[in-house]
Amino acid sequence: EAAVEVVLEAAPGKTAAAVGPGLGTSEETQRAVRRLVLELPIPLVLDADGLNAFAGRLDEISLRRAATVLTPHPGELGRLLGWSTAEVVEKRLEAVRRAAEASGAVVVLKGHRTLVAGAGAVAINPTGNPGMGTGGTGDVLTGLLGSLLAQGLAARDAAVLAVFLHGLAGDLAAEVRGLEALSAGDVVEHLGAAFLRLRGGAVEEGRR
């Protein structure tokens, strides 16, 4: 609770926050996360253990006053909805739509052809590759998305752009490192190239 007070006191004047990676799942931590999420008055990316704090309580996120983006993988989305992971994988579009409606947030369902649901529509991301299914790549997406929110982009726009650039950086990295050796650090190293490709218009059908 003391940590929550510190964060809330620091929030005025800030433009975005990211909550979740590395927090843990103790009951005390989950209570603190729920309070922080509901009281933070700025745009927020919620990932990892931040999502787990709302397992079975997805509708509570709709009480937030500022924009929110959730970035679950199928297992995390299953816990939020009360579905099995297999159900989420089988019914990805339905699952991500339901989560967006229940939470009032933009929901990014990570995986092959990541889905972004919000504002009554679902975007299907064309970039990315199997080599990105390694530890830390989701944290890279969280940071990238948080930085775009901090620059003032609308939540859905920030999510669509972050997912696209994240996948494109992974594709560019795979050309150098190969799928088998790809790491989160490789994705970070190629984010600049991904931005340049997008700005230069050298992206065709969502790829380079």
mmCIF file of N, CA and C in Angstrom, residues 24-35 52-54:
data_model
loop_
_atom_site.group_PDB
_atom_site.id
_atom_site.type_symbol
_atom_site.label_atom_id
_atom_site.label_comp_id
_atom_site.label_asym_id
_atom_site.label_seq_id
_atom_site.Cartn_x
_atom_site.Cartn_y
_atom_site.Cartn_z
ATOM 1 N N GLY A 24 4.599 -10.294 -9.302
ATOM 2 C CA GLY A 24 4.245 -11.393 -8.417
ATOM 3 C C GLY A 24 2.741 -11.486 -8.226
ATOM 4 N N THR A 25 2.305 -12.570 -7.590
ATOM 5 C CA THR A 25 0.860 -12.826 -7.487
ATOM 6 C C THR A 25 0.390 -13.055 -6.056
ATOM 7 N N SER A 26 1.112 -12.555 -5.070
ATOM 8 C CA SER A 26 0.625 -12.681 -3.695
ATOM 9 C C SER A 26 -0.667 -11.883 -3.553
ATOM 10 N N GLU A 27 -1.486 -12.261 -2.593
ATOM 11 C CA GLU A 27 -2.769 -11.581 -2.410
ATOM 12 C C GLU A 27 -2.561 -10.105 -2.090
ATOM 13 N N GLU A 28 -1.559 -9.811 -1.274
ATOM 14 C CA GLU A 28 -1.276 -8.414 -0.937
ATOM 15 C C GLU A 28 -0.901 -7.615 -2.187
ATOM 16 N N THR A 29 -0.070 -8.222 -3.029
ATOM 17 C CA THR A 29 0.330 -7.546 -4.266
ATOM 18 C C THR A 29 -0.862 -7.334 -5.178
ATOM 19 N N GLN A 30 -1.709 -8.353 -5.297
ATOM 20 C CA GLN A 30 -2.870 -8.234 -6.176
ATOM 21 C C GLN A 30 -3.832 -7.153 -5.699
ATOM 22 N N ARG A 31 -4.028 -7.056 -4.393
ATOM 23 C CA ARG A 31 -4.886 -5.979 -3.863
ATOM 24 C C ARG A 31 -4.294 -4.613 -4.192
ATOM 25 N N ALA A 32 -2.988 -4.497 -4.023
ATOM 26 C CA ALA A 32 -2.328 -3.223 -4.310
ATOM 27 C C ALA A 32 -2.436 -2.867 -5.785
ATOM 28 N N VAL A 33 -2.267 -3.866 -6.651
ATOM 29 C CA VAL A 33 -2.365 -3.628 -8.090
ATOM 30 C C VAL A 33 -3.766 -3.164 -8.460
ATOM 31 N N ARG A 34 -4.779 -3.827 -7.912
ATOM 32 C CA ARG A 34 -6.157 -3.434 -8.234
ATOM 33 C C ARG A 34 -6.427 -1.991 -7.813
ATOM 34 N N ARG A 35 -5.964 -1.634 -6.645
ATOM 35 C CA ARG A 35 -6.161 -0.250 -6.201
ATOM 36 C C ARG A 35 -5.426 0.718 -7.123
ATOM 37 N N ASN A 52 -3.244 -10.638 -14.037
ATOM 38 C CA ASN A 52 -3.646 -11.718 -13.140
ATOM 39 C C ASN A 52 -4.364 -11.198 -11.903
ATOM 40 N N ALA A 53 -4.086 -9.959 -11.516
ATOM 41 C CA ALA A 53 -4.774 -9.367 -10.368
ATOM 42 C C ALA A 53 -6.263 -9.182 -10.628
ATOM 43 N N PHE A 54 -6.656 -9.194 -11.906
ATOM 44 C CA PHE A 54 -8.067 -9.013 -12.266
ATOM 45 C C PHE A 54 -8.697 -10.298 -12.796
#
